Short mmCIF file of C-alpha atoms in Angstrom, two decimals:
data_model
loop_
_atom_site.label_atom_id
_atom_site.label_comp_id
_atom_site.label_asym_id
_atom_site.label_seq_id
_atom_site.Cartn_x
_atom_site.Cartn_y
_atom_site.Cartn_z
CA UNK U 1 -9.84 4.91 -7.33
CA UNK U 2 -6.01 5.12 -7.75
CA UNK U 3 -4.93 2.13 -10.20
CA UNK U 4 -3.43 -0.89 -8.28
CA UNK U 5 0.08 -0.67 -9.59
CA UNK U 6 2.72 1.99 -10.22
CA UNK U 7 5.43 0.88 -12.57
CA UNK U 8 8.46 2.70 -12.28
CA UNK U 9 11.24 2.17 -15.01
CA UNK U 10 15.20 2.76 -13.65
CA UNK U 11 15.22 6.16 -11.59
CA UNK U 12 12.15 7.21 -13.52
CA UNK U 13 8.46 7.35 -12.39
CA UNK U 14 6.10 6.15 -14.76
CA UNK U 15 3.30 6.01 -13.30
CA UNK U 16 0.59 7.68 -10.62
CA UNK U 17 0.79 9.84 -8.41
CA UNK U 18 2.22 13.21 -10.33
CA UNK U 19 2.99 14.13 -6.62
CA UNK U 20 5.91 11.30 -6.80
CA UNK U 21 7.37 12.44 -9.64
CA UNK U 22 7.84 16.18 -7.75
CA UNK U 23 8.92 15.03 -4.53
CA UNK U 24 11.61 12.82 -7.05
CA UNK U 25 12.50 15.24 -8.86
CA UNK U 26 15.57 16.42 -6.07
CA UNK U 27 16.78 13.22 -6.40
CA UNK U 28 17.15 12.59 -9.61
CA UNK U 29 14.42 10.55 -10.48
CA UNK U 30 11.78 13.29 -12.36
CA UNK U 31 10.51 11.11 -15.43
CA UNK U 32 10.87 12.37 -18.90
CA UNK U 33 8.06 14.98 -20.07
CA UNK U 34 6.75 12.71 -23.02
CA UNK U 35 6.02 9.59 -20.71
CA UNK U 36 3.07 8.20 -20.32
CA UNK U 37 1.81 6.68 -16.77
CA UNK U 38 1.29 2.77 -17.05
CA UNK U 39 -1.42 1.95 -15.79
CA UNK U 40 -1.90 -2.02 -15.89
CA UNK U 41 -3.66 -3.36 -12.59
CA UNK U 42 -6.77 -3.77 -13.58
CA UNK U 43 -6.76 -6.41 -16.26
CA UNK U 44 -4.80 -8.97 -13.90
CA UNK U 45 -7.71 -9.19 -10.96
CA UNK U 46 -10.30 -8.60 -13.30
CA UNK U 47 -9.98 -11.42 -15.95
CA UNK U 48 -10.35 -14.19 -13.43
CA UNK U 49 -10.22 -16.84 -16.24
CA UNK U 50 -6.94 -16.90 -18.07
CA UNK U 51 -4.94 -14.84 -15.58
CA UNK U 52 -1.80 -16.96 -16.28
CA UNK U 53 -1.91 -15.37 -20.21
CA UNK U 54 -2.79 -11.84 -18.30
CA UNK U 55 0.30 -12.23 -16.64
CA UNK U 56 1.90 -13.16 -19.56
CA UNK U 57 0.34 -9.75 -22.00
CA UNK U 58 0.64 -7.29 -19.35
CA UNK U 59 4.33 -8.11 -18.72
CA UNK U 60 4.56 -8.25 -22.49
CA UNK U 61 2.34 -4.60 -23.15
CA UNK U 62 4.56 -2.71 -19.75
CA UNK U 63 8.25 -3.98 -21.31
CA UNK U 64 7.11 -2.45 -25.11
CA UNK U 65 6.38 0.64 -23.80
CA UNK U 66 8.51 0.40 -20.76
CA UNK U 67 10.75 -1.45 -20.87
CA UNK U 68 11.34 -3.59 -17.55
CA UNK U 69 10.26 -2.96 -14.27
CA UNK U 70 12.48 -1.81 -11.37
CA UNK U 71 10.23 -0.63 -8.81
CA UNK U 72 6.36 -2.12 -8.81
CA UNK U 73 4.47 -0.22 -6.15
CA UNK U 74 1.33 -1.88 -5.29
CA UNK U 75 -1.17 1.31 -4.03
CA UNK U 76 -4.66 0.87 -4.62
CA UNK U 77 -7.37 0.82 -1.90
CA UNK U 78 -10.96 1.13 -0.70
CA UNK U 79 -13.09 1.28 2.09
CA UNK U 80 -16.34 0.48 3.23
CA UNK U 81 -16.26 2.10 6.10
CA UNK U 82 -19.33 -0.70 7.98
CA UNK U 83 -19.30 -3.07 10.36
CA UNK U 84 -18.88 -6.81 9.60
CA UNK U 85 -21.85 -7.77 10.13
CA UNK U 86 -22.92 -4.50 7.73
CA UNK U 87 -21.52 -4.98 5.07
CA UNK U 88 -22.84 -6.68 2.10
CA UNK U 89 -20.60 -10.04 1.08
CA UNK U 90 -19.71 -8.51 -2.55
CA UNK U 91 -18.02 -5.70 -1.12
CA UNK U 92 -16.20 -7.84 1.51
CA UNK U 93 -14.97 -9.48 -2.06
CA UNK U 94 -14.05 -5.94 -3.32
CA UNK U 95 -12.00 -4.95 -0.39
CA UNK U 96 -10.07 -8.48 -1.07
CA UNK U 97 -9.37 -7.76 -4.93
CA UNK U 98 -7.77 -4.56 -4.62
CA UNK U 99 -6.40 -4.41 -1.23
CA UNK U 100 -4.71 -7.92 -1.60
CA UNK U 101 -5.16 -9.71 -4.32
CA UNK U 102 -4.17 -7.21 -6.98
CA UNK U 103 -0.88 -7.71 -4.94
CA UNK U 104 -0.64 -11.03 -6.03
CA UNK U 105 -0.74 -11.03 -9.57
CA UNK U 106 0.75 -8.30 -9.77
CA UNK U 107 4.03 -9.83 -8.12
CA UNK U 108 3.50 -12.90 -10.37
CA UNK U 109 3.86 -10.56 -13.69
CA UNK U 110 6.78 -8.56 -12.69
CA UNK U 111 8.69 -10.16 -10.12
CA UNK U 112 10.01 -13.25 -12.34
CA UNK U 113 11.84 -10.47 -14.89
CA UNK U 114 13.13 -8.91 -11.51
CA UNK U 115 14.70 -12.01 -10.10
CA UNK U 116 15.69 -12.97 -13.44
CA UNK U 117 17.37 -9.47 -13.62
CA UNK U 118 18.69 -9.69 -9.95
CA UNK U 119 17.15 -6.22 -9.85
CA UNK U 120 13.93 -4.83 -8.59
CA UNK U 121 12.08 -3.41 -6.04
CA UNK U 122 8.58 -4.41 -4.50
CA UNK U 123 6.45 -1.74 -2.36
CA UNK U 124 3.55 -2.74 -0.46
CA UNK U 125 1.31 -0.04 0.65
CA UNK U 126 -0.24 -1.89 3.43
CA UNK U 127 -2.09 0.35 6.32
CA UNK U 128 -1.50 1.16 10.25
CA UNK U 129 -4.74 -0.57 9.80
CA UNK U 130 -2.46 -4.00 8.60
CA UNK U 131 -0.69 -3.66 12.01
CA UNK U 132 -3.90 -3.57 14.67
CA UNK U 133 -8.23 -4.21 14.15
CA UNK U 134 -9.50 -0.96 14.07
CA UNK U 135 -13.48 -0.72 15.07
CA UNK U 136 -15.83 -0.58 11.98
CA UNK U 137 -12.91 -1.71 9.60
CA UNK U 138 -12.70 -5.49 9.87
CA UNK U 139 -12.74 -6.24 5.93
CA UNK U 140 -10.42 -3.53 5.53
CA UNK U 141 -8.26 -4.51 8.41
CA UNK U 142 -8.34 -8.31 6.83
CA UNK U 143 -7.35 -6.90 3.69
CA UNK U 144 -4.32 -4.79 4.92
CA UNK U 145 -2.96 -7.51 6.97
CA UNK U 146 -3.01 -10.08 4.33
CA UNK U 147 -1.29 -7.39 2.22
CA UNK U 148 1.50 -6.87 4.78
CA UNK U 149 2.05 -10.67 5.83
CA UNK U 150 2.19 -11.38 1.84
CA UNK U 151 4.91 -8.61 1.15
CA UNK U 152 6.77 -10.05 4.24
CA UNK U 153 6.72 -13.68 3.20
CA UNK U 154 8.04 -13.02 -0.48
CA UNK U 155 10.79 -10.54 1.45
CA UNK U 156 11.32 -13.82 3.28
CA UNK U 157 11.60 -15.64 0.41
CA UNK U 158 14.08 -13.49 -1.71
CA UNK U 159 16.50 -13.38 1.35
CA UNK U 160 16.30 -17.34 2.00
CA UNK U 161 16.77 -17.67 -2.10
CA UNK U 162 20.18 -15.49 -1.84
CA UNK U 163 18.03 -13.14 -4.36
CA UNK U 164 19.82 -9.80 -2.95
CA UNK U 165 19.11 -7.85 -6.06
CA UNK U 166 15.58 -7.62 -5.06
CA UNK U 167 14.29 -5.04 -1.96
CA UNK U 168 10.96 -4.58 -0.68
CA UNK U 169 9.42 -1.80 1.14
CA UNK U 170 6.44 -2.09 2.97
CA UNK U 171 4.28 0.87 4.01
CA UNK U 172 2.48 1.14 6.58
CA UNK U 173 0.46 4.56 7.25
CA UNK U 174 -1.89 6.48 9.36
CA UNK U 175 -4.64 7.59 7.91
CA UNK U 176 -4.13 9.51 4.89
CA UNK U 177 -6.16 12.86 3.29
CA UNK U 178 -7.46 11.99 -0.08
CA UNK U 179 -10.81 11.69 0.84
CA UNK U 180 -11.22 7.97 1.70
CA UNK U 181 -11.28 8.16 5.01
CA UNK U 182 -13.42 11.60 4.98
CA UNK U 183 -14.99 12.15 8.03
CA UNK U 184 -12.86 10.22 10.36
CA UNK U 185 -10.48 12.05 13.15
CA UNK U 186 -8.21 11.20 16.11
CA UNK U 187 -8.51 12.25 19.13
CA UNK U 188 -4.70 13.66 19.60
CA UNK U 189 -3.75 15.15 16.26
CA UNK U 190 -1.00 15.96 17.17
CA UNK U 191 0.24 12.38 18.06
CA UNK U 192 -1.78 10.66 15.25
CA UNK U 193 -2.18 13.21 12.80
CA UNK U 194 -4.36 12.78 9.83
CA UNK U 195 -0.89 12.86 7.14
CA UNK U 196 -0.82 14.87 4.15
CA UNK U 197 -0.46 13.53 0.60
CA UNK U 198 2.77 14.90 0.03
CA UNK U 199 3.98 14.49 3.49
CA UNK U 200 3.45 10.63 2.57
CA UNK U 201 4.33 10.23 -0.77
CA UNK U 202 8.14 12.05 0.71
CA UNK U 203 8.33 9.38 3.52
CA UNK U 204 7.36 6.34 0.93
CA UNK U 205 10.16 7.82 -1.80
CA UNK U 206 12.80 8.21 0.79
CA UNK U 207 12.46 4.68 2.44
CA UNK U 208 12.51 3.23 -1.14
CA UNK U 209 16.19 5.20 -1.96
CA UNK U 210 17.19 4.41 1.64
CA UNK U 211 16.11 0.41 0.90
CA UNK U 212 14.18 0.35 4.37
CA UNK U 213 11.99 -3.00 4.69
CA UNK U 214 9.15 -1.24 7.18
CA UNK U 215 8.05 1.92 7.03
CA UNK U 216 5.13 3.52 9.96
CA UNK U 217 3.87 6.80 9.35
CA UNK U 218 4.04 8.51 11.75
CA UNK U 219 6.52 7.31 13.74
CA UNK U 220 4.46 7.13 16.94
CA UNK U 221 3.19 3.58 15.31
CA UNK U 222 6.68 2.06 15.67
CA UNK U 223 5.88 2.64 19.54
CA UNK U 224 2.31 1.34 20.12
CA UNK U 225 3.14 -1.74 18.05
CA UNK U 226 5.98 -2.34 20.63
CA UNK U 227 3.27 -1.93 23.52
CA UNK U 228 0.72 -3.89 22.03
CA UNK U 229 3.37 -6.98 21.74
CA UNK U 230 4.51 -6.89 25.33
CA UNK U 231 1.06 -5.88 27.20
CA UNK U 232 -1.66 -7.65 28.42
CA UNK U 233 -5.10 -7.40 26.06
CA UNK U 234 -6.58 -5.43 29.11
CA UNK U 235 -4.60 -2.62 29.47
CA UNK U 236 -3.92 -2.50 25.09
CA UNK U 237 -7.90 -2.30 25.55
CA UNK U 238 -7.55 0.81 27.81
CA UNK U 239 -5.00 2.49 26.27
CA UNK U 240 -6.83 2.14 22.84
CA UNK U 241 -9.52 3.54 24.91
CA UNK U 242 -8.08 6.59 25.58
CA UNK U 243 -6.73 7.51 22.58
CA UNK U 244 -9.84 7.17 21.15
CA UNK U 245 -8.72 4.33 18.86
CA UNK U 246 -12.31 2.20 19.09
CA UNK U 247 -14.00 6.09 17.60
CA UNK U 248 -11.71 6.88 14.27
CA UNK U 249 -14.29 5.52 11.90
CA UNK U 250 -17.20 7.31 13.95
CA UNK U 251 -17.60 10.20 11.63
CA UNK U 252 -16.66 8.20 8.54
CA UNK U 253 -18.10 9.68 5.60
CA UNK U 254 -15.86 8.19 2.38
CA UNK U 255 -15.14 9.62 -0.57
CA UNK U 256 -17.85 11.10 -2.18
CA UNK U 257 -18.81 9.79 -5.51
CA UNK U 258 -18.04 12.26 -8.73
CA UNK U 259 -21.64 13.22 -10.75
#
C-alpha cells in the first residue's frame, strides 16, 4: 500500500511515487539524488491515543529532515472490492482510516506551518468514485466522498479566511492500473479508459503547477457529472446502464498479496 502522504519540500519531490519525480523533472522540480522519501502517514492514524503529540513529532521529525512542507499530497487507498452488506465491519473501518481519515491528521500537522507561512499546497486524491456510488463499492465510495467534501470545505475555509497563500488540488480519477482495481473493465475504453500510472501522475503534476482546484481524469467525467446534476434519477439510471457503469467491479480481482 502506497504511504498516505507525500511531502514535497519547495519545487522538490520528496517523497513517493519515483514516477513524480520523472514526469517533474521538465519542470524543474527533479529532487536532489541524496534525498530520502518521507514517509510519515502512518504514525498519525495509527496512534489513536495521543494523536495531538503525533501531530506535534511528525511535524517536528518532517521539518529536521525536511524542512517545511509546501505541497502535502494525501494518496493512499484501498479497496475491498464487496458489497455492503459483504463486507466485514473492520474493513469498513480500514477503508475510513486511509481513504479519509489519514486526510485529517494529516492536514492538522502540516497545514498550521502552511498558513502560518502563507504558503502551501494541499492535494486530495479523492476518486471518480468520490463524485457518483459505483455498484459493489459503497465503503469505498463513502470513503472517497468524505475525502473530496473534506478537501473542499478546508478550500472553503482558506478562501473565506483571506489565506491566499494556500491552494488545493483535488483529484479526482478513473480507475487507475496499479493493480487495485485488477480485474475490473469498462465497457467503452475508449471513453472511460482504464488510465495509466504515468498518464496520471502527468495530469496530477500539471494541475498542481497550473493551481487548478478540480481535476477529472479523464475528462469525459467533467461531462457525466454535469448530466447527472440536471437529469432525472431514471434516465441517470439508464444511461449508467448502458455504459455499463452498475458492471465495473464485476471482474474485480484486487491486488494480489506479495508471498
Amino acid at each position: 500500500m502506497p504511504t498516505p502522504v507525500i511531502a514535497v519540500k519547495e519545487k522538490k519531490c520528496i517523497g513517493w511515487p519515483m514516477r513524480i519525480h520523472q514526469c517533474s523533472e521538465k519542470k524543474g522540480t527533479r529532487p536532489a539524488s541524496n534525498e530520502q522519501p518521507c514517509h510519515i502517514g502512518k504514525s498519525l492514524h495509527m496512534q489513536k491515543g495521543k494523536r495531538e503529540s503525533d501531530y506535534s513529532d511528525v511535524q517536528g521529525q518532517v521539518k529536521r529532515e525536511v524542512g517545511d512542507i509546501s505541497i502535502l499530497i494525501n494518496n493512499a487507498g484501498i479497496v475491498t472490492g464487496k458489497n455492503f452488506l459483504d463486507c466485514p465491519d473492520e474493513l469498513i473501518e480500514k477503508s475510513f482510516d486511509v481513504n479519509f481519515k489519514a486526510h485529517l491528521w494529516t492536514y492538522k500537522a502540516f497545514l498550521p506551518a502552511m498558513i502560518a507561512n502563507d504558503h502551501g499546497h494541499l492535494v486530495c486524491i479523492s476518486s471518480s468514485a468520490g463524485l457518483t456510488g459505483v455498484n459493489g463499492l459503497a465503503d469505498y465510495c463513502a470513503s472517497k466522498f468524505a475525502a473530496f467534501g473534506f478537501a473542499e470545505a478546508v478550500f472553503a475555509e482558506t478562501v473565506a479566511q483571506k489565506q491566499m497563500g494556500i491552494k488545493t488540488t483535488i483529484v479526482c480519477p478513473l480507475l487507475i492500473n496499479t493493480g487495485m482495481f485488477e480485474g475490473c473493465t469498462t465497457k467503452f475504453p475508449s471513453l472511460l479508459p482504464v488510465l495509466e500510472p504515468e498518464y496520471a501522475v502527468r495530469k496530477i503534476v500539471d494541475a498542481i503547477l497550473q493551481e487548478k482546484v478540480y481535476l477529472y481524469i479523464p475528462r469525459v467525467l467533467y461531462f457525466l457529472v454535469f448530466l447527472k446534476s440536471i437529469l432525472s434519477s431514471k434516465i441517470a439510471t439508464l444511461l449508467c446502464e448502458y455504459l455499463g457503469i452498475f458492471n465495473v467491479m464485476d471482474g474485480f480481482v484486487g491486488k494480489k498479496k506479495k508471498d
